[in-house]
XYZ file of C-alpha atoms in Angstrom:
748
model
C -44.286 -5.756 -18.401
C -42.641 -2.421 -19.308
C -39.591 -2.452 -21.583
C -36.520 -1.412 -19.603
C -33.668 0.210 -21.520
C -29.972 0.002 -20.633
C -28.763 2.002 -23.652
C -30.191 3.331 -26.859
C -28.436 4.465 -30.034
C -29.175 5.450 -33.597
C -27.991 3.577 -36.637
C -26.597 6.508 -38.603
C -26.295 4.518 -41.824
C -29.998 3.664 -41.767
C -30.929 6.957 -40.081
C -33.098 5.059 -37.630
C -33.051 4.035 -33.989
C -31.615 0.663 -33.148
C -33.650 -1.720 -31.043
C -32.860 -0.506 -27.483
C -30.342 -2.460 -25.405
C -32.475 -4.553 -23.054
C -31.538 -3.850 -19.435
C -31.965 -7.405 -18.140
C -29.856 -8.745 -21.007
C -27.148 -6.172 -20.291
C -27.019 -7.098 -16.606
C -26.877 -10.826 -17.341
C -24.195 -10.479 -20.026
C -22.077 -8.128 -17.934
C -22.302 -10.545 -15.029
C -21.362 -13.535 -17.166
C -18.439 -11.749 -18.771
C -17.186 -10.370 -15.442
C -17.364 -13.869 -13.952
C -15.333 -15.183 -16.881
C -12.666 -12.518 -16.337
C -12.528 -13.180 -12.577
C -12.781 -16.960 -12.807
C -9.477 -17.456 -10.988
C -10.141 -15.180 -8.026
C -13.860 -14.513 -7.521
C -16.283 -15.418 -10.295
C -19.331 -15.349 -7.998
C -18.489 -11.888 -6.683
C -17.892 -10.547 -10.185
C -21.076 -12.097 -11.581
C -23.281 -10.542 -8.894
C -21.522 -7.176 -9.256
C -22.293 -7.348 -12.976
C -25.945 -8.241 -12.350
C -26.430 -5.377 -9.926
C -24.136 -2.656 -11.299
C -26.944 -0.956 -13.275
C -29.837 -2.107 -11.100
C -30.869 1.508 -10.518
C -31.685 1.826 -14.209
C -34.928 0.024 -13.457
C -36.159 3.201 -11.723
C -38.937 4.844 -13.663
C -37.053 8.137 -13.201
C -34.045 6.741 -15.037
C -36.162 5.196 -17.789
C -37.819 8.546 -18.456
C -34.416 10.239 -18.297
C -32.708 7.985 -20.864
C -35.609 8.170 -23.286
C -35.711 11.966 -23.060
C -31.944 12.606 -22.987
C -31.205 10.348 -25.945
C -34.051 11.740 -28.004
C -35.547 8.268 -28.357
C -38.745 9.550 -26.727
C -38.306 13.343 -26.380
C -41.498 13.756 -24.335
C -40.691 10.982 -21.849
C -39.378 13.161 -19.016
C -41.237 15.590 -16.803
C -40.109 19.080 -15.866
C -38.939 18.212 -12.363
C -36.749 15.367 -13.672
C -34.698 17.117 -16.323
C -31.489 16.663 -14.319
C -29.438 13.523 -13.874
C -30.878 10.191 -12.783
C -28.331 8.379 -10.562
C -28.450 4.615 -10.879
C -25.247 3.084 -9.432
C -26.083 3.300 -5.732
C -29.139 1.022 -5.674
C -27.167 -2.181 -6.276
C -24.448 -1.112 -3.822
C -26.976 -0.454 -1.051
C -28.803 -3.712 -1.788
C -25.512 -5.625 -1.412
C -24.844 -4.074 1.998
C -28.374 -4.687 3.253
C -28.526 -8.264 2.025
C -25.023 -9.447 2.939
C -23.861 -7.134 5.714
C -20.107 -6.585 5.958
C -19.173 -8.775 2.946
C -21.616 -6.728 0.902
C -19.303 -3.739 1.255
C -16.883 -5.399 -1.145
C -19.644 -5.485 -3.762
C -20.694 -1.949 -2.835
C -17.221 -0.587 -3.665
C -17.458 -2.187 -7.123
C -21.038 -1.287 -7.997
C -21.037 2.272 -6.642
C -17.705 2.980 -8.364
C -18.287 1.572 -11.828
C -18.659 5.100 -13.250
C -16.993 7.456 -10.762
C -14.277 5.100 -9.504
C -13.459 3.276 -6.286
C -14.095 5.582 -3.349
C -12.768 5.907 0.188
C -15.064 4.346 2.779
C -15.028 7.207 5.292
C -15.809 10.532 3.699
C -17.026 8.824 0.555
C -18.936 5.580 0.066
C -20.147 5.330 3.671
C -21.839 8.726 3.499
C -23.214 8.031 0.040
C -24.905 4.820 1.169
C -26.359 6.589 4.228
C -27.869 9.403 2.129
C -31.705 9.276 2.130
C -31.594 9.801 -1.620
C -29.784 6.468 -1.983
C -32.474 4.740 0.061
C -35.108 6.307 -2.214
C -33.203 5.124 -5.292
C -33.204 1.543 -4.006
C -36.863 1.572 -2.980
C -37.972 3.005 -6.318
C -35.850 0.412 -8.104
C -37.219 -2.581 -6.195
C -40.761 -1.351 -6.805
C -40.338 -2.245 -10.478
C -41.006 -5.771 -11.855
C -37.361 -6.847 -12.056
C -36.812 -10.431 -13.247
C -36.068 -12.592 -10.178
C -32.890 -14.035 -11.715
C -31.430 -10.523 -11.611
C -32.116 -9.683 -7.977
C -31.458 -13.137 -6.545
C -27.914 -14.265 -5.779
C -28.545 -17.954 -6.390
C -26.103 -20.267 -4.662
C -23.556 -17.495 -4.158
C -22.820 -16.771 -0.509
C -20.181 -14.022 -0.084
C -17.452 -15.087 2.312
C -14.502 -12.804 3.067
C -12.394 -15.851 3.891
C -12.166 -16.317 0.118
C -10.165 -13.102 -0.293
C -6.694 -13.991 -1.648
C -4.181 -12.791 0.921
C -6.966 -12.164 3.463
C -6.974 -8.619 4.903
C -3.608 -7.618 3.373
C -4.837 -8.696 -0.045
C -8.292 -7.126 0.142
C -7.521 -3.824 -1.652
C -5.823 -5.519 -4.635
C -8.570 -8.147 -4.809
C -11.233 -5.436 -4.941
C -9.356 -3.617 -7.714
C -9.081 -6.840 -9.726
C -12.810 -7.537 -9.287
C -13.464 -3.918 -10.236
C -11.371 -4.443 -13.361
C -13.419 -7.486 -14.345
C -16.661 -5.568 -13.804
C -15.783 -2.374 -15.656
C -14.192 -4.171 -18.614
C -17.234 -6.420 -18.911
C -19.515 -3.373 -18.722
C -17.459 -1.501 -21.329
C -17.417 -4.464 -23.700
C -21.104 -5.357 -23.472
C -22.047 -1.703 -23.895
C -19.678 -1.377 -26.846
C -21.139 -4.510 -28.424
C -24.485 -2.676 -28.599
C -23.389 0.942 -29.108
C -20.471 0.358 -31.511
C -20.718 -3.120 -33.023
C -18.041 -2.389 -35.631
C -15.567 -1.361 -32.931
C -16.406 -4.417 -30.869
C -15.885 -6.662 -33.879
C -12.422 -5.176 -34.444
C -11.129 -6.468 -31.095
C -9.080 -9.540 -30.309
C -7.524 -10.260 -33.674
C -4.184 -11.151 -32.185
C -1.891 -14.148 -32.664
C -1.465 -16.436 -29.680
C 1.806 -16.702 -27.793
C 2.291 -20.173 -29.246
C 2.057 -18.672 -32.744
C 4.732 -16.121 -31.860
C 7.359 -18.662 -30.793
C 8.328 -19.694 -34.370
C 8.760 -16.023 -35.290
C 11.056 -15.507 -32.312
C 13.066 -18.649 -33.000
C 13.509 -17.744 -36.670
C 14.660 -14.229 -35.787
C 17.147 -15.440 -33.182
C 18.536 -18.111 -35.530
C 19.113 -15.479 -38.209
C 20.674 -13.108 -35.697
C 22.996 -15.859 -34.477
C 24.164 -16.636 -38.026
C 24.907 -12.975 -38.691
C 26.625 -12.241 -35.359
C 30.369 -11.666 -35.460
C 32.397 -14.131 -33.345
C 33.214 -11.630 -30.591
C 33.476 -12.224 -26.821
C 30.436 -10.004 -26.295
C 28.308 -12.038 -28.706
C 29.489 -15.250 -27.060
C 28.214 -13.962 -23.715
C 24.902 -12.939 -25.290
C 24.466 -16.444 -26.711
C 25.170 -17.974 -23.300
C 22.675 -15.676 -21.566
C 20.048 -16.577 -24.166
C 20.611 -20.306 -23.610
C 20.306 -19.994 -19.843
C 17.107 -17.943 -20.170
C 15.570 -20.634 -22.354
C 16.541 -23.321 -19.833
C 15.297 -21.364 -16.785
C 11.897 -20.837 -18.427
C 10.941 -24.373 -17.427
C 11.216 -23.579 -13.707
C 8.040 -23.115 -11.628
C 6.423 -19.640 -11.621
C 7.554 -17.030 -9.132
C 9.998 -14.124 -9.011
C 13.210 -14.270 -11.043
C 16.171 -11.951 -11.406
C 18.090 -11.590 -14.650
C 21.418 -10.046 -13.678
C 23.402 -9.382 -16.838
C 25.971 -6.641 -17.505
C 24.942 -3.795 -19.786
C 25.224 -4.923 -23.386
C 24.664 -8.577 -22.484
C 21.468 -8.945 -24.521
C 18.812 -8.698 -21.794
C 16.078 -7.384 -24.108
C 15.934 -10.483 -26.307
C 16.990 -13.007 -23.683
C 14.328 -11.882 -21.208
C 11.730 -12.283 -23.970
C 13.044 -15.804 -24.631
C 12.482 -16.616 -20.955
C 9.036 -15.003 -20.927
C 7.849 -16.871 -24.033
C 9.159 -20.229 -22.874
C 7.804 -19.746 -19.363
C 4.391 -18.653 -20.634
C 4.021 -21.716 -22.844
C 5.315 -24.108 -20.197
C 2.949 -22.829 -17.491
C -0.087 -21.616 -19.435
C 0.482 -17.887 -18.969
C -1.790 -15.687 -21.069
C 0.394 -12.713 -21.977
C 3.729 -10.983 -21.530
C 4.011 -7.455 -20.165
C 7.339 -5.691 -20.650
C 7.555 -2.618 -18.385
C 10.209 0.046 -18.861
C 11.005 3.022 -16.600
C 11.459 5.726 -19.264
C 9.441 6.671 -22.328
C 12.753 7.788 -23.845
C 13.800 4.134 -24.293
C 10.482 2.337 -24.680
C 10.231 3.063 -28.384
C 13.616 1.443 -28.999
C 12.543 -1.715 -27.146
C 9.183 -1.858 -28.921
C 10.976 -1.449 -32.256
C 13.148 -4.467 -31.454
C 10.094 -6.574 -30.655
C 8.232 -5.425 -33.763
C 11.227 -6.514 -35.815
C 11.038 -9.911 -34.112
C 7.291 -10.571 -34.061
C 5.838 -8.265 -36.693
C 3.387 -5.394 -36.427
C 0.422 -7.592 -35.519
C 1.711 -8.830 -32.143
C 2.903 -5.829 -30.110
C 0.836 -3.236 -28.287
C 2.711 -0.159 -27.115
C 0.931 1.626 -24.298
C 2.656 4.832 -23.282
C 2.311 8.551 -23.784
C 4.665 8.846 -26.772
C 2.839 6.490 -29.125
C 1.818 8.395 -32.233
C -1.150 7.473 -34.355
C 0.550 6.269 -37.503
C 0.003 2.997 -39.365
C 3.316 1.542 -38.244
C 2.991 2.584 -34.589
C -0.665 2.350 -33.635
C -3.457 0.585 -35.468
C -7.120 0.626 -34.527
C -6.679 -2.860 -33.053
C -3.697 -1.866 -30.912
C -5.473 1.281 -29.761
C -8.408 -0.829 -28.590
C -6.108 -3.365 -26.925
C -4.327 -0.609 -25.015
C -7.625 0.015 -23.193
C -7.659 -3.396 -21.534
C -4.335 -5.028 -22.520
C -6.081 -7.869 -24.318
C -3.103 -8.721 -26.536
C -0.269 -11.268 -26.302
C 2.603 -8.816 -25.724
C 2.288 -5.402 -24.089
C 5.212 -2.967 -24.034
C 4.481 -0.257 -21.493
C 5.973 1.930 -18.786
C 6.310 1.495 -15.041
C 3.962 4.463 -14.747
C 1.188 2.688 -16.657
C 1.723 -0.627 -14.867
C 2.071 0.420 -11.248
C -0.205 3.456 -11.247
C -2.912 1.187 -12.705
C -2.352 -1.343 -9.904
C -3.127 1.417 -7.376
C -5.728 3.277 -9.445
C -9.343 4.071 -8.653
C -10.677 5.140 -12.060
C -12.481 2.606 -14.285
C -10.434 3.479 -17.377
C -7.157 2.912 -15.525
C -8.256 -0.249 -13.681
C -9.883 -1.848 -16.708
C -6.730 -3.677 -17.783
C -5.855 -5.217 -14.406
C -7.693 -8.530 -14.733
C -5.558 -9.251 -17.801
C -2.446 -9.251 -15.607
C -3.637 -12.474 -14.006
C -1.576 -15.450 -15.247
C 0.957 -13.272 -17.049
C 4.715 -12.863 -17.187
C 5.808 -9.330 -16.260
C 9.365 -8.267 -17.097
C 10.558 -5.210 -15.173
C 13.351 -3.815 -17.302
C 16.001 -1.756 -15.493
C 14.520 -2.942 -12.204
C 17.015 -0.870 -10.219
C 14.964 2.174 -11.219
C 11.866 1.158 -9.272
C 11.055 4.388 -7.400
C 12.298 4.074 -3.797
C 9.636 6.423 -2.413
C 7.003 3.876 -3.525
C 9.067 0.723 -3.155
C 7.199 -0.844 -0.220
C 3.706 -0.728 -1.780
C 5.201 -1.943 -5.078
C 6.866 -4.921 -3.370
C 3.635 -5.702 -1.509
C 1.540 -5.791 -4.682
C 4.170 -7.843 -6.530
C 4.113 -10.495 -3.801
C 0.311 -10.690 -3.892
C 0.263 -11.045 -7.685
C 2.799 -13.872 -7.528
C 1.263 -15.741 -4.587
C -2.401 -15.510 -5.564
C -2.821 -14.484 -9.213
C -0.357 -16.618 -11.171
C 2.005 -13.807 -12.134
C 5.699 -14.419 -12.759
C 8.018 -11.407 -12.418
C 11.452 -11.002 -13.982
C 13.695 -8.315 -12.454
C 16.011 -7.509 -15.345
C 18.983 -5.200 -14.821
C 22.745 -4.957 -14.813
C 22.625 -3.488 -11.302
C 20.293 -5.718 -9.304
C 18.692 -3.733 -6.438
C 18.804 -6.514 -3.766
C 15.058 -6.639 -3.257
C 15.260 -10.338 -2.554
C 16.279 -10.208 1.095
C 14.985 -8.428 4.148
C 18.598 -8.249 5.300
C 19.231 -5.776 2.495
C 17.080 -3.184 4.263
C 17.508 -1.296 7.508
C 15.946 -3.658 10.113
C 14.479 -0.673 11.972
C 12.220 0.057 9.000
C 10.524 -3.357 9.037
C 10.593 -3.528 5.245
C 8.659 -6.395 3.673
C 11.129 -7.612 1.059
C 10.686 -10.237 -1.641
C 11.267 -13.887 -0.812
C 12.431 -16.764 -2.981
C 13.864 -14.752 -5.872
C 15.696 -17.068 -8.298
C 18.587 -15.893 -10.446
C 18.269 -17.006 -14.074
C 21.986 -16.783 -14.881
C 24.041 -19.448 -13.152
C 27.209 -17.374 -12.701
C 26.597 -13.608 -12.828
C 30.063 -12.889 -11.427
C 31.613 -14.853 -14.279
C 29.575 -12.871 -16.798
C 30.764 -9.617 -15.310
C 34.372 -10.741 -15.565
C 33.928 -11.781 -19.197
C 32.229 -8.485 -20.050
C 34.693 -6.306 -18.170
C 35.316 -3.828 -20.982
C 36.145 -0.647 -19.051
C 38.512 0.726 -16.445
C 36.909 3.121 -13.971
C 38.921 6.013 -12.574
C 37.578 7.511 -9.336
C 38.350 11.029 -8.052
C 41.750 11.346 -6.418
C 40.230 13.819 -3.951
C 36.544 13.298 -3.141
C 36.302 16.835 -1.742
C 37.748 18.617 -4.790
C 35.034 19.847 -7.126
C 35.872 20.331 -10.806
C 34.934 23.573 -12.560
C 33.201 23.397 -15.912
C 35.973 25.312 -17.777
C 38.612 23.026 -16.289
C 36.647 19.926 -17.202
C 35.960 21.216 -20.734
C 39.684 21.698 -21.377
C 40.304 18.109 -20.309
C 37.475 16.759 -22.444
C 38.664 18.670 -25.523
C 41.663 16.316 -25.680
C 39.383 13.412 -26.623
C 38.090 13.171 -30.214
C 35.044 11.210 -29.001
C 33.707 11.372 -25.467
C 30.358 11.137 -23.693
C 29.831 13.209 -20.548
C 26.822 12.503 -18.334
C 25.840 15.073 -15.704
C 23.065 15.177 -13.119
C 20.861 18.104 -14.181
C 19.735 20.094 -17.193
C 21.487 23.154 -15.812
C 24.799 21.295 -15.568
C 24.433 20.019 -19.123
C 23.936 23.533 -20.463
C 26.720 25.031 -18.392
C 29.276 22.446 -19.513
C 28.141 22.538 -23.138
C 28.772 26.278 -23.241
C 32.421 25.657 -22.342
C 32.964 22.913 -24.929
C 34.437 23.236 -28.450
C 32.136 23.998 -31.357
C 30.304 20.954 -32.686
C 29.683 19.378 -29.289
C 26.250 17.771 -29.128
C 23.765 18.015 -26.248
C 20.979 15.833 -24.850
C 18.452 16.640 -22.122
C 14.708 16.540 -21.498
C 14.491 20.254 -22.377
C 14.741 18.969 -25.936
C 11.449 17.596 -27.216
C 11.340 13.838 -27.969
C 11.508 14.418 -31.732
C 14.646 16.515 -31.262
C 16.264 13.979 -28.913
C 15.533 11.077 -31.254
C 17.074 12.938 -34.155
C 20.229 13.769 -32.178
C 20.612 10.199 -30.855
C 20.324 8.885 -34.410
C 22.914 11.416 -35.524
C 25.273 10.338 -32.719
C 24.987 6.662 -33.700
C 25.679 7.448 -37.345
C 28.805 9.432 -36.452
C 30.135 6.761 -34.099
C 29.542 3.992 -36.637
C 31.381 6.044 -39.267
C 34.301 6.772 -36.933
C 33.622 10.533 -36.915
C 34.857 12.338 -33.763
C 31.828 12.965 -31.537
C 31.567 14.804 -28.226
C 28.255 14.681 -26.336
C 27.074 16.334 -23.120
C 23.982 14.634 -21.707
C 21.815 14.184 -18.650
C 21.235 10.622 -17.472
C 18.494 10.017 -20.038
C 21.097 8.070 -22.090
C 21.877 5.652 -19.266
C 19.046 3.171 -19.709
C 18.463 1.452 -23.014
C 20.145 3.956 -25.359
C 22.706 1.890 -27.254
C 25.669 4.239 -27.606
C 29.273 3.031 -27.758
C 31.965 5.585 -26.823
C 35.648 4.916 -26.133
C 35.596 7.354 -23.187
C 32.764 8.238 -20.794
C 32.864 10.844 -18.022
C 30.231 10.574 -15.298
C 29.434 13.155 -12.626
C 29.259 11.554 -9.194
C 25.840 9.911 -8.803
C 24.343 6.649 -7.589
C 26.508 3.584 -8.171
C 23.834 2.159 -10.466
C 24.029 5.319 -12.583
C 27.799 5.032 -12.828
C 27.461 1.400 -13.913
C 24.839 2.337 -16.500
C 27.076 5.114 -17.799
C 29.901 2.577 -18.083
C 27.569 0.531 -20.270
C 27.841 3.261 -22.939
C 31.640 2.786 -23.020
C 33.261 0.102 -25.231
C 29.803 -1.465 -25.334
C 30.596 -3.892 -28.147
C 34.137 -4.623 -26.891
C 35.704 -3.449 -30.158
C 38.567 -1.481 -28.579
C 41.977 -3.161 -28.464
C 42.099 -2.407 -24.739
C 39.555 -1.311 -22.196
C 37.380 1.755 -22.451
C 37.908 4.578 -19.986
C 35.238 5.699 -17.489
C 36.072 8.739 -15.371
C 34.001 9.704 -12.323
C 34.320 13.391 -11.410
C 32.971 15.701 -8.705
C 30.875 18.434 -10.405
C 30.976 22.103 -9.342
C 27.683 21.812 -7.443
C 26.150 18.817 -5.644
C 23.011 17.191 -6.966
C 19.759 18.937 -5.972
C 18.039 17.654 -2.823
C 16.058 14.474 -3.310
C 16.809 11.075 -4.772
C 19.750 12.294 -6.892
C 21.472 13.625 -3.777
C 20.712 10.463 -1.774
C 22.206 8.350 -4.557
C 25.277 10.549 -4.757
C 25.795 10.369 -0.972
C 25.290 6.589 -0.811
C 27.756 6.060 -3.652
C 30.380 8.212 -1.955
C 30.029 6.232 1.269
C 30.427 2.891 -0.531
C 33.281 3.816 -2.873
C 35.350 6.130 -0.679
C 38.763 4.570 -0.121
C 37.961 1.453 -2.110
C 40.677 -0.445 -3.931
C 39.986 -2.563 -6.962
C 37.096 -2.402 -9.412
C 34.428 0.142 -8.311
C 31.871 -1.812 -10.349
C 32.501 -5.093 -8.556
C 29.086 -6.752 -8.449
C 29.181 -7.319 -4.693
C 29.333 -3.559 -4.100
C 25.810 -3.050 -5.392
C 24.257 -4.800 -2.393
C 26.125 -2.421 -0.085
C 25.132 0.560 -2.225
C 21.402 -0.246 -2.355
C 21.340 -1.055 1.349
C 22.811 2.375 2.063
C 20.584 4.101 -0.497
C 17.344 2.535 0.733
C 18.246 3.250 4.354
C 18.301 6.964 3.474
C 14.863 6.828 1.781
C 11.312 6.600 3.049
C 10.131 3.549 1.098
C 6.464 4.537 1.512
C 6.817 8.289 1.429
C 3.135 8.957 0.717
C 1.801 6.491 3.290
C 0.093 4.296 0.687
C 0.262 1.291 3.020
C -1.643 3.130 5.744
C -4.347 4.131 3.284
C -4.812 0.528 2.198
C -4.900 -1.046 5.640
C -8.119 -3.015 5.906
C -9.712 -2.777 9.335
C -12.635 -4.777 10.613
C -14.969 -2.377 8.791
C -13.300 -2.887 5.366
C -12.647 0.855 5.466
C -10.122 1.234 2.645
C -9.054 4.617 1.232
C -9.015 3.660 -2.446
C -9.371 7.166 -3.866
C -6.796 8.717 -1.530
C -4.246 5.992 -2.298
C -4.736 6.418 -6.045
C -4.246 10.175 -5.780
C -1.069 9.687 -3.743
C 0.449 6.963 -5.919
C 1.914 9.080 -8.714
C 5.293 7.945 -10.023
C 5.427 11.179 -11.996
C 3.987 14.084 -10.061
C 2.449 16.198 -12.797
C 0.541 18.527 -10.496
C 3.382 21.068 -10.562
C 4.127 20.801 -14.272
C 2.523 21.587 -17.606
C 3.270 20.432 -21.158
C 4.436 23.021 -23.678
C 4.383 22.341 -27.417
C 7.571 23.682 -28.963
C 8.129 24.758 -32.527
C 10.897 22.328 -33.347
C 11.626 22.371 -37.073
C 13.785 19.299 -37.423
C 17.227 19.157 -38.971
C 17.718 22.021 -41.383
C 14.659 23.846 -40.054
C 12.410 22.592 -42.857
C 9.934 20.387 -40.947
C 6.620 22.247 -40.801
C 4.690 19.275 -39.376
C 4.193 20.803 -35.937
C 2.762 24.015 -37.428
C 0.208 22.009 -39.384
C -0.819 20.133 -36.237
C -1.170 23.356 -34.261
C -3.351 24.835 -36.993
C -5.694 21.854 -36.626
C -5.636 22.276 -32.841
C -6.614 25.937 -33.135
C -9.364 25.165 -35.628
C -10.883 22.008 -34.123
C -9.767 22.003 -30.491
C -8.011 19.176 -28.646
C -8.637 15.652 -29.886
C -7.033 12.447 -28.685
C -5.301 11.588 -31.953
C -4.068 15.141 -32.391
C -2.617 15.450 -28.887
C -0.775 12.164 -29.359
C 0.719 13.393 -32.621
C 1.862 16.534 -30.807
C 3.508 14.495 -28.025
C 6.915 14.304 -29.778
C 7.007 18.113 -29.756
C 6.296 18.626 -26.052
C 8.563 19.507 -23.140
C 7.515 19.664 -19.493
C 8.005 22.802 -17.397
C 7.159 23.814 -13.859
C 4.026 25.910 -13.475
C 6.064 28.879 -12.237
C 7.974 28.929 -15.529
C 4.746 28.557 -17.485
C 3.078 31.432 -15.617
C 6.053 33.749 -16.180
C 6.422 32.864 -19.868
C 2.696 33.271 -20.402
C 2.800 36.734 -18.821
C 5.421 37.905 -21.334
C 3.678 36.268 -24.314
C 6.415 33.678 -24.764
C 3.778 30.950 -24.732
C -0.003 30.885 -24.968
C -2.666 28.452 -23.839
C -4.347 26.823 -26.840
C -6.324 24.257 -24.829
C -6.923 23.861 -21.093
C -3.552 23.028 -19.555
C -1.791 22.843 -22.937
C 0.590 25.664 -23.836
C 2.312 26.432 -27.116
C 5.551 28.279 -27.759
C 4.968 31.571 -29.557
C 8.429 33.182 -29.405
C 11.162 31.694 -31.608
C 13.900 32.672 -29.149
C 12.623 30.158 -26.586
C 13.849 27.067 -28.453
C 17.551 26.679 -29.109
C 18.437 24.418 -32.086
C 20.969 22.479 -29.979
C 19.959 22.939 -26.327
C 16.197 22.797 -26.697
C 13.708 24.863 -24.713
C 15.201 27.761 -22.777
C 12.823 29.186 -20.165
C 14.966 32.326 -19.938
C 15.536 32.798 -23.638
C 19.147 33.704 -23.026
C 20.834 30.656 -21.528
C 19.639 31.613 -18.054
C 19.382 29.020 -15.313
C 15.989 28.455 -13.757
C 15.102 26.089 -10.875
C 13.144 23.901 -13.298
C 16.384 23.170 -15.128
C 17.472 21.008 -12.210
C 15.075 18.358 -13.550
C 16.911 15.590 -15.369
């Protein structure tokens, strides 16, 4: 019998070829591993997908191709076969022919294990009908394939087994796809890179992490000052520990800003995971600007060997990303993952193998959605749908953690004409949220006397100058610059036109000044509103969504150290928010608060606000639900849905590396990195090290700046600042180079 190769590689240390990776062994091992990953929801499907995913490699054409292409047998190919040798369609077509309609589920998996899950119409259907695919299958089956590979054994595919039936089919396919591609990656890596494979999975278990958490919290409790705020934090922690024993499902953790949600939600997640056999904890955060702070807290608690950060700002340094954590970020095979909403939800709707690979490790997990009020409304319906499926069929427990709970728990919270599918059975962890809010009432909010009277920036600056320390939060980059220009010398500034390294340095500087009692005035966009622990005596907030106003109030008298209450002033800026979600939030807030008497941050008002806000939004703006409707033909539009589900639409933007020098202008680190980029070209580790020095601009700004040599393209799609006048030491990147206002500056 001929020897069939799945992969072949050289041992560079021995300068010799390794024994080739046997194809039958690869198919069996991939099938076994995929079945193990999908044990809860479709082991038989995953096993057969693994057995057949590379079936086309039995073709003599492919065997000649791999021997020639690899150099293992340079003379193996013939002239007419020097091109590619497709191999992923044979198993897909065999599944359809042998099993009929149920075989299409397997066909999606097998045909997509390299290129990704495809649409049925305009994609996979046409591919399977191509005569070349028929030829691939016939040539494959003509080879002496071991019967245990081509036979399905006792497995009989039945679509009645699909969790959630037709509504759950797309997610089920993606989870099976995840099991297949991760198994394929791992078995291939075991042969191709045995040292890398051996470096995986050296992580402590969740049960081993509990003593670390308990010891940290005990020490923190001993050191905590006996303040009302710390008393509330201790009470929230106790209730989270108690609630962890409840059955799995969807929970809300409604705690005022500063109430200790970060640590208390982890206490719930750990206790719940141990009580109910959950495998890992995923902590998802809306902004990269705050994820590093949260991950730092958890590293302090658990140590460096327990946390995997998976987001775009992770830099390759020993204390931030090890080889083990980098590997675990590929498939989330670690006890605690700290990531972003973008990574989590875009992966749940993805089509690409690399993005889907982690999904099977969400099964039987606890997922904490921090700042849950920031779930994007334009994608809210598909997000709610996938959350419900994960809870009902895949053993996932969700925790919606926020100070401003977005009333997702009731269909009555939505406009009945929209037929929104809300969440059911959400349980609140804290027994008396209203009581907590009363105990943590540390601010007095002053609303505009005249809701139609807009303030000018010079007028507002004169008022602000009377305060030694004040934080002002506005809605756009342009507003932040315009107000800063009117402020006294020494006023600080924060916006996303400053690179992350610059922002981090300024935030650290602000905290140091506040802790030392040094007068500090700051003008910022809303990037400080979620997870940035600042504590000002006075906060001004431009009219925005009620949740934004509440989050801004959380930066005022945060620790309750003032003798009285902090002061929060809501003002009407000179121009309304730009069209879009900011404007919808501003309008909904005005409708809810206009003419109100009493506390504008009364907890009951948030239900009215979110009801109004969601009624003004299309909760499935891109039509994701229509793309994922499963008809009688199982004709799902996987690729189209993945392309449409983008929480951050980067098609109209480009990253620009800025020449930020650091405080004092002495940091030459970015110049050294750019020299390596110019010499060696883009590399993964290098681009990640450059991430802290990047800002995002619209393409129209990039095109104009490139035309005047203000920036240049050093790698495809990656631009670098060349003119020193483009980066202001306080305000950050200036597309106009002279404090001009461009449309792109209306981005927060």
